[in-house]
mmCIF file of C-alpha atoms in Angstrom:
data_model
loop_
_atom_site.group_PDB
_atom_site.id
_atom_site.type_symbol
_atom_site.label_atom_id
_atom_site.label_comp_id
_atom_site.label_asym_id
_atom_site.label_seq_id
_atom_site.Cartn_x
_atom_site.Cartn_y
_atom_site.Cartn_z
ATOM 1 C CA UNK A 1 31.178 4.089 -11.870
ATOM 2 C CA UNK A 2 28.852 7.086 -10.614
ATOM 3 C CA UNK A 3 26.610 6.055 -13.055
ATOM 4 C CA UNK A 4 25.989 2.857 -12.135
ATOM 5 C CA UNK A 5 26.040 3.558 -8.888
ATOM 6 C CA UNK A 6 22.825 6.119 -9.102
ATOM 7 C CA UNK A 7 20.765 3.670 -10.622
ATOM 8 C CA UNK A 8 21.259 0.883 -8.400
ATOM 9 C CA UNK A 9 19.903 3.780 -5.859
ATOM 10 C CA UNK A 10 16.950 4.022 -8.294
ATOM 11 C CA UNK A 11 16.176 0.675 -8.914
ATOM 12 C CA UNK A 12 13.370 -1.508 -6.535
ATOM 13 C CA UNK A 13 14.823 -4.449 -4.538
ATOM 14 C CA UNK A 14 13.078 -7.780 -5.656
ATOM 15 C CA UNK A 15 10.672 -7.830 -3.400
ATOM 16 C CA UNK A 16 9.278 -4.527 -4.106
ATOM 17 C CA UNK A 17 9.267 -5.282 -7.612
ATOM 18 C CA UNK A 18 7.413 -8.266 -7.242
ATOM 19 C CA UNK A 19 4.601 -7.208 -5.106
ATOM 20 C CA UNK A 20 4.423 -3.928 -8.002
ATOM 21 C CA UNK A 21 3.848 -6.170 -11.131
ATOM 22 C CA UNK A 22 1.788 -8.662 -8.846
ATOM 23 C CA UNK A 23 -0.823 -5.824 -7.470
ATOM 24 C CA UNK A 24 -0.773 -4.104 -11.192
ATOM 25 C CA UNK A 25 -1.371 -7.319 -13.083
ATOM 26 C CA UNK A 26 -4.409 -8.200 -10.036
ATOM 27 C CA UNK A 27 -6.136 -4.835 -10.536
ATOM 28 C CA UNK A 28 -6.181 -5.048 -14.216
ATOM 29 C CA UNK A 29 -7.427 -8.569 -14.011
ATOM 30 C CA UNK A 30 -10.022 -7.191 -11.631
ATOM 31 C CA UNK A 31 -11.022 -4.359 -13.769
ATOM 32 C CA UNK A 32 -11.058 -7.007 -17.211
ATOM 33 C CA UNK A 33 -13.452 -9.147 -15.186
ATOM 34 C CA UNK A 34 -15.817 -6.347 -14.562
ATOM 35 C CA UNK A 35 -15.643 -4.842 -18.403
ATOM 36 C CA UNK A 36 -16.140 -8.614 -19.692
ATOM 37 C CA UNK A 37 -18.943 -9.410 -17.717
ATOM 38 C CA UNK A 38 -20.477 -6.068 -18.202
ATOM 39 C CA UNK A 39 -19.571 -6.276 -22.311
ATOM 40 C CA UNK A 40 -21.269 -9.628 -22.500
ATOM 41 C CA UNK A 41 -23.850 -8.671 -20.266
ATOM 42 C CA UNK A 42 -23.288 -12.272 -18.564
ATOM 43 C CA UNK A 43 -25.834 -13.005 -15.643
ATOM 44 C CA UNK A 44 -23.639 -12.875 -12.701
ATOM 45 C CA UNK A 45 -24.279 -13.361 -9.222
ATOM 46 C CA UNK A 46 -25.180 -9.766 -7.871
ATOM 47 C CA UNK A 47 -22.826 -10.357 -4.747
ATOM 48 C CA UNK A 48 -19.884 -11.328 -6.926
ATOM 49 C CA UNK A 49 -20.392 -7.968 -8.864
ATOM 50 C CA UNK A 50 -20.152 -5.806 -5.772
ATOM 51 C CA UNK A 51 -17.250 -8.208 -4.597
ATOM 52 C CA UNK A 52 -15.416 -7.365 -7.743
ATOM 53 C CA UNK A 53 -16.097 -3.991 -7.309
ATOM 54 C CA UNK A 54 -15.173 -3.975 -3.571
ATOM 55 C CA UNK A 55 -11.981 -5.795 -4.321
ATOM 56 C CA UNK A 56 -11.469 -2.468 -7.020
ATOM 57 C CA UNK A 57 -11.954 -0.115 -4.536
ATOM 58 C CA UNK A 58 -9.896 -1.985 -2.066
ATOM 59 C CA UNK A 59 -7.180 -2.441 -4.471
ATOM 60 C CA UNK A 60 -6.406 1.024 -5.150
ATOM 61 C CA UNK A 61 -6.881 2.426 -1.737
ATOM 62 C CA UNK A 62 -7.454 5.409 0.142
ATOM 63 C CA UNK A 63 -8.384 8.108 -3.130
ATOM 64 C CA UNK A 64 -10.796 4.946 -4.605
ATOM 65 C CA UNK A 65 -13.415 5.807 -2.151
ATOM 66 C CA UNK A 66 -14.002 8.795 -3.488
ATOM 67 C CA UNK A 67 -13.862 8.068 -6.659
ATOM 68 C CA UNK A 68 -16.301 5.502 -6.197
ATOM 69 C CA UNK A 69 -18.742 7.456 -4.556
ATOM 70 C CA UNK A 70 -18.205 10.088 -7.562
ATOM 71 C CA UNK A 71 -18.840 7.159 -10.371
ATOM 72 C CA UNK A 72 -22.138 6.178 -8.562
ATOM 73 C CA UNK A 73 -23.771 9.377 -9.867
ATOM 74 C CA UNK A 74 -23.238 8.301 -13.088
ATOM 75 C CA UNK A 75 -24.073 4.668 -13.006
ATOM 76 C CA UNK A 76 -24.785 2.683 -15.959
ATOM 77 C CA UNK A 77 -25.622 -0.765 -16.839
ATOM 78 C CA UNK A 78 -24.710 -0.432 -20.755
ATOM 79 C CA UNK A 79 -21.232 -0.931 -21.790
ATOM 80 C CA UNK A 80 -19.927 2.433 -23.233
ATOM 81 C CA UNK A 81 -16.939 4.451 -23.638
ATOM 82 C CA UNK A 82 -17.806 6.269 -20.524
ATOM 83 C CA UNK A 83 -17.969 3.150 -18.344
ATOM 84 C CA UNK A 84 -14.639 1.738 -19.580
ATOM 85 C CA UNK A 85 -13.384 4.899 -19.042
ATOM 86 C CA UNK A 86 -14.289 4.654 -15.692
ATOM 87 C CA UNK A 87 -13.044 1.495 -14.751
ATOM 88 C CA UNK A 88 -9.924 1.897 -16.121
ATOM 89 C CA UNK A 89 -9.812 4.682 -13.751
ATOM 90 C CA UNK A 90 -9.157 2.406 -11.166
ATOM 91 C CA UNK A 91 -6.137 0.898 -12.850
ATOM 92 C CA UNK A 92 -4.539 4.625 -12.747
ATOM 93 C CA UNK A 93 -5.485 4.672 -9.181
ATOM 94 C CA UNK A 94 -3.520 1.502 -9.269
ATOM 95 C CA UNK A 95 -0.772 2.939 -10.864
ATOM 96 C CA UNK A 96 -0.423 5.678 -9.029
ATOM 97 C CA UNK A 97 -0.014 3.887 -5.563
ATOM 98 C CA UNK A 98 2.666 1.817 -7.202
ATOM 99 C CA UNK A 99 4.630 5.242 -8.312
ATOM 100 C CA UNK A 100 3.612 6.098 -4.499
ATOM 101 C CA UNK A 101 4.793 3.069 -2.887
ATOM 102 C CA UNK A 102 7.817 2.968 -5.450
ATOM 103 C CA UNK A 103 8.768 6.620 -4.232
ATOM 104 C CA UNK A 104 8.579 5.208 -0.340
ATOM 105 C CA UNK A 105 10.882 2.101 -0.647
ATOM 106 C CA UNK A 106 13.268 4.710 -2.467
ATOM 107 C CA UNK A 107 13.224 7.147 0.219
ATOM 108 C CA UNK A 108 13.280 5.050 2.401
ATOM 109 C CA UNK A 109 16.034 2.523 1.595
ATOM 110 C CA UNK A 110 18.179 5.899 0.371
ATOM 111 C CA UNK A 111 21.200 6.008 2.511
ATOM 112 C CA UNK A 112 24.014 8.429 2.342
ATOM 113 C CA UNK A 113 27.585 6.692 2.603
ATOM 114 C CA UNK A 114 30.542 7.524 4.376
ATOM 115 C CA UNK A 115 33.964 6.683 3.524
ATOM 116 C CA UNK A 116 36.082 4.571 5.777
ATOM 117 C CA UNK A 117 38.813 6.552 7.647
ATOM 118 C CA UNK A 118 41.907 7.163 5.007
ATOM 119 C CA UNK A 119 39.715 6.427 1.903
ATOM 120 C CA UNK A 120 38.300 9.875 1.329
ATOM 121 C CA UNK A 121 40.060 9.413 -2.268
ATOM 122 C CA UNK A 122 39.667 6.121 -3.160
ATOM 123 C CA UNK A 123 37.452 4.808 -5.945
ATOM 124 C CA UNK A 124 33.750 4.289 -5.021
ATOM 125 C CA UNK A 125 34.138 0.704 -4.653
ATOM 126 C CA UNK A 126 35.887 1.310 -1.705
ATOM 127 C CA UNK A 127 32.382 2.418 -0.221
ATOM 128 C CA UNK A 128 30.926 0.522 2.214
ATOM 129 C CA UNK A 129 28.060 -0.833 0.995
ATOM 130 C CA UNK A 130 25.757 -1.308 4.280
ATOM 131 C CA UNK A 131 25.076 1.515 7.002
ATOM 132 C CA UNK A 132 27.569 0.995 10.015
ATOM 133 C CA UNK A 133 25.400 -1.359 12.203
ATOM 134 C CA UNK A 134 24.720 -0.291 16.237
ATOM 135 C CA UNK A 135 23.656 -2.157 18.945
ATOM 136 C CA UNK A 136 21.922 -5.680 17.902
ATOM 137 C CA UNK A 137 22.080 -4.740 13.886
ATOM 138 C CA UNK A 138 20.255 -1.578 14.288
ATOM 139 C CA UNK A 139 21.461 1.346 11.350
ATOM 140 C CA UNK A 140 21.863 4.966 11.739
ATOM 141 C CA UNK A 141 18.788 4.180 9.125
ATOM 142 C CA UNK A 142 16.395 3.752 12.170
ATOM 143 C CA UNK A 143 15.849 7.452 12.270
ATOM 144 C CA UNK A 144 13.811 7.039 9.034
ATOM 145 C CA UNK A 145 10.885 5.169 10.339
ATOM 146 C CA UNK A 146 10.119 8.249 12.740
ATOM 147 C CA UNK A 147 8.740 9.584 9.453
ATOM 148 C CA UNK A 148 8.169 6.435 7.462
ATOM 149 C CA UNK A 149 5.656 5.553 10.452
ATOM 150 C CA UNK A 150 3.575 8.638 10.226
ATOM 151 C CA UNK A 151 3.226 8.265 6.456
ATOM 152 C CA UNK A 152 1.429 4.701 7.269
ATOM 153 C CA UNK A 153 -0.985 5.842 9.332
ATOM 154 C CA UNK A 154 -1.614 8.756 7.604
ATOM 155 C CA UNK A 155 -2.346 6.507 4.554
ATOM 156 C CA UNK A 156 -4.674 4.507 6.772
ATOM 157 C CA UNK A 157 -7.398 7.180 7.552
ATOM 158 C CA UNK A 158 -9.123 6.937 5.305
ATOM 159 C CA UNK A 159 -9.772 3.018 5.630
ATOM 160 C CA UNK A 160 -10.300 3.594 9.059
ATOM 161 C CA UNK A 161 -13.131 6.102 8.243
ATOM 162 C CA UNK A 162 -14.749 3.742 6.290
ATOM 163 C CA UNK A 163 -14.457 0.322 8.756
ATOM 164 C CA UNK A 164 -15.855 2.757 11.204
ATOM 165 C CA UNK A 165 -19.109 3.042 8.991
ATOM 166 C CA UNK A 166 -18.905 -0.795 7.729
ATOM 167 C CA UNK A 167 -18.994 -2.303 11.179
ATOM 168 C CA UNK A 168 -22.341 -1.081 12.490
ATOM 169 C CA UNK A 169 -23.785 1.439 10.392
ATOM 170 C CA UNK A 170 -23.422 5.512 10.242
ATOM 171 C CA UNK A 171 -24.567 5.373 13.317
ATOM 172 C CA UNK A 172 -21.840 2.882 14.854
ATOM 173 C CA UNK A 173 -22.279 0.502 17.633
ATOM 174 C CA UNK A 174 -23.805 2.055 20.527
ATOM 175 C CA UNK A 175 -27.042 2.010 18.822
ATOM 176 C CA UNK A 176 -27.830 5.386 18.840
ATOM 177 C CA UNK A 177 -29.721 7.587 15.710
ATOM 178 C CA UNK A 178 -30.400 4.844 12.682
ATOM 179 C CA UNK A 179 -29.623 1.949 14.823
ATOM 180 C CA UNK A 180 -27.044 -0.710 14.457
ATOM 181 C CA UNK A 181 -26.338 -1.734 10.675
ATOM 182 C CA UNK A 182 -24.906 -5.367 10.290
ATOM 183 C CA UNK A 183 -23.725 -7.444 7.232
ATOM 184 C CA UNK A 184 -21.212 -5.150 6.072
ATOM 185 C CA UNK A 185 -18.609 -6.423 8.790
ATOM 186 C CA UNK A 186 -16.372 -8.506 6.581
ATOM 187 C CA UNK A 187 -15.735 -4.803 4.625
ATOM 188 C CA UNK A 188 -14.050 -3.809 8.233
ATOM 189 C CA UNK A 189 -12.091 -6.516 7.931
ATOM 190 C CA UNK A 190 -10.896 -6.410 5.092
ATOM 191 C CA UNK A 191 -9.834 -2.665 5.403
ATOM 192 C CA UNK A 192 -8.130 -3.431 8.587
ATOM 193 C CA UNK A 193 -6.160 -5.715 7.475
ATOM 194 C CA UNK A 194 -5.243 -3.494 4.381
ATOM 195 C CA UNK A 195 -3.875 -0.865 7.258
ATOM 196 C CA UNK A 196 -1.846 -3.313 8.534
ATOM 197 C CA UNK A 197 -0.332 -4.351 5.304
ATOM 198 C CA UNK A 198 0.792 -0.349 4.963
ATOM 199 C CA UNK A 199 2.384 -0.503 7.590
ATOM 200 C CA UNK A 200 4.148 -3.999 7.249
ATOM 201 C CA UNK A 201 5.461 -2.442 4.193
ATOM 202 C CA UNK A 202 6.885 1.050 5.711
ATOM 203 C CA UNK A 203 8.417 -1.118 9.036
ATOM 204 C CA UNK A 204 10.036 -3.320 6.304
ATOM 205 C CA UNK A 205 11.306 -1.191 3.628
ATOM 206 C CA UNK A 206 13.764 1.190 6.023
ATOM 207 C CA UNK A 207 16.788 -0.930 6.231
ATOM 208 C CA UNK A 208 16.828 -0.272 10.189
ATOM 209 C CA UNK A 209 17.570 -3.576 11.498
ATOM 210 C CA UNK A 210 19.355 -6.649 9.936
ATOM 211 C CA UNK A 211 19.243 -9.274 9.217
ATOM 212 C CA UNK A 212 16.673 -8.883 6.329
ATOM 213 C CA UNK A 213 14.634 -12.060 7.948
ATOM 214 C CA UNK A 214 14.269 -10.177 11.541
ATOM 215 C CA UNK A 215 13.198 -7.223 10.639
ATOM 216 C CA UNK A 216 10.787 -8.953 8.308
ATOM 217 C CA UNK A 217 9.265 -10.283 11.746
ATOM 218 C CA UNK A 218 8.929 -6.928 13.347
ATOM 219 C CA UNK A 219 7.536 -5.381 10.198
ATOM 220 C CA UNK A 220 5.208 -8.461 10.355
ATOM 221 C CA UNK A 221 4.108 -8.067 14.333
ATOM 222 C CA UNK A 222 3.721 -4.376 13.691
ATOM 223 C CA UNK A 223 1.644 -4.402 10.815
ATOM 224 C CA UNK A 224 -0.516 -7.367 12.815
ATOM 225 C CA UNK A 225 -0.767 -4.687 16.014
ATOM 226 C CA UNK A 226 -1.290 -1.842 13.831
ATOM 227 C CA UNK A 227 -4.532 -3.958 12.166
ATOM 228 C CA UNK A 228 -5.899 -5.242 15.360
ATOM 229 C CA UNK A 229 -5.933 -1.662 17.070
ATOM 230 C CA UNK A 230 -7.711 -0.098 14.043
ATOM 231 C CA UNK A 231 -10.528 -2.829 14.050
ATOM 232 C CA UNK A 232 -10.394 -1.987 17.567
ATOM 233 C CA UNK A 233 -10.531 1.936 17.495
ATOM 234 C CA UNK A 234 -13.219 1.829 14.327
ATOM 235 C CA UNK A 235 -15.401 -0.700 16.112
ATOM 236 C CA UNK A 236 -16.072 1.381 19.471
#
């Protein structure tokens, strides 16, 4: 019984499985596309190469910046062991964030049960199952999002840092030093909304509030406030 009951504790609810095998399988895909086209030395549009690198980068958010930046040192245009190498980099980046974001809905969902009054010796079925729900379906698990919050945002700098570039230039939008950049907007965008995905997921993966389909609504206004104030924050 104790066994089974520890790895239901370590296994992923459906959900969180799902979006695992659907962001591996899209990275790999991803990083295929860009070894195929360089392997072939096909003559691609040069905006759909960056956007497949972007979307790399983007993909295996916040340490792919870096990395990036580290792999443009040592650009190539011939298809060697080194370049695969590299690109498949990105897929452990990918993987990871999934062993990351695994680790988070684990922690996060982890709950530690208390038996009923009189069943202090009963069998471990006799464990409830949910968290005793307060006021309105909120759990005693609420207390988790005071650190499953922080953890977001923390995970969000360095997007942030990079929006803040991407909407205007180094300079940013005052005008001041280099000037205002443009054309690199969408890039903000894109990395704002990947903030506010982050924190969809850790407002959603505590088990604070049920039912499941409410608190999928909160996790879903948050992560749309959370996005909107960072596009607002890097833009000024």
């Amino acid at each position: 019984m104790g066994g089974v009951a520890r790895s239901k504790d370590r296994a992923l609810p459906r959900w969180a499985s799902t979006a695992v095998v659907v962001y591996l399988s899209v990275t790999f895909a991803v990083v295929a596309a860009v070894l195929v086209g360089s392997g072939l030395l096909l003559d691609l549009d040069a905006g759909f190469k960056e956007g497949l690198l972007l979307a790399l980068v983007v993909l295996t958010l916040p340490v792919s910046f870096a990395y990036f930046v580290i792999g443009t040192f040592d650009a190539s245009a011939v298809l060697g062991l080194t370049t695969v190498l590299y690109y498949f980099g990105y897929f452990v980046l990918a993987l990871v964030n999934a062993g990351l974001f695994r680790w988070i809905v684990l922690s996060a969902r982890k709950r530690k049960l208390v038996p009923a009054a009189g069943a202090a010796h009963t069998t471990p079925d006799a464990m409830p199952q949910y968290p005793s729900e307060k006021l309105r379906g909120i759990t005693p698990d609420v207390g988790k999002l005071w650190w499953a919050v922080p953890v977001a945002v923390l995970l969000s700098l360095p997007q942030w840092m990079v929006a803040g570039i991407a909407w205007c230039g180094i300079s940013g939008c005052s005008g001041g030093g280099f000037g205002v950049a443009t054309g690199s907007e969408w890039i903000a965008v894109i990395l704002s909304a990947a903030n506010g995905v982050i924190m969809a997921v850790a407002v959603f993966a505590v088990r604070w509030l049920y039912p499941t389909g409410k608190r999928a609504l909160v996790a879903l206004a948050a992560g749309t406030l959370f996005g909107l104030l960072g596009a607002a924050v890097t833009h000024g």
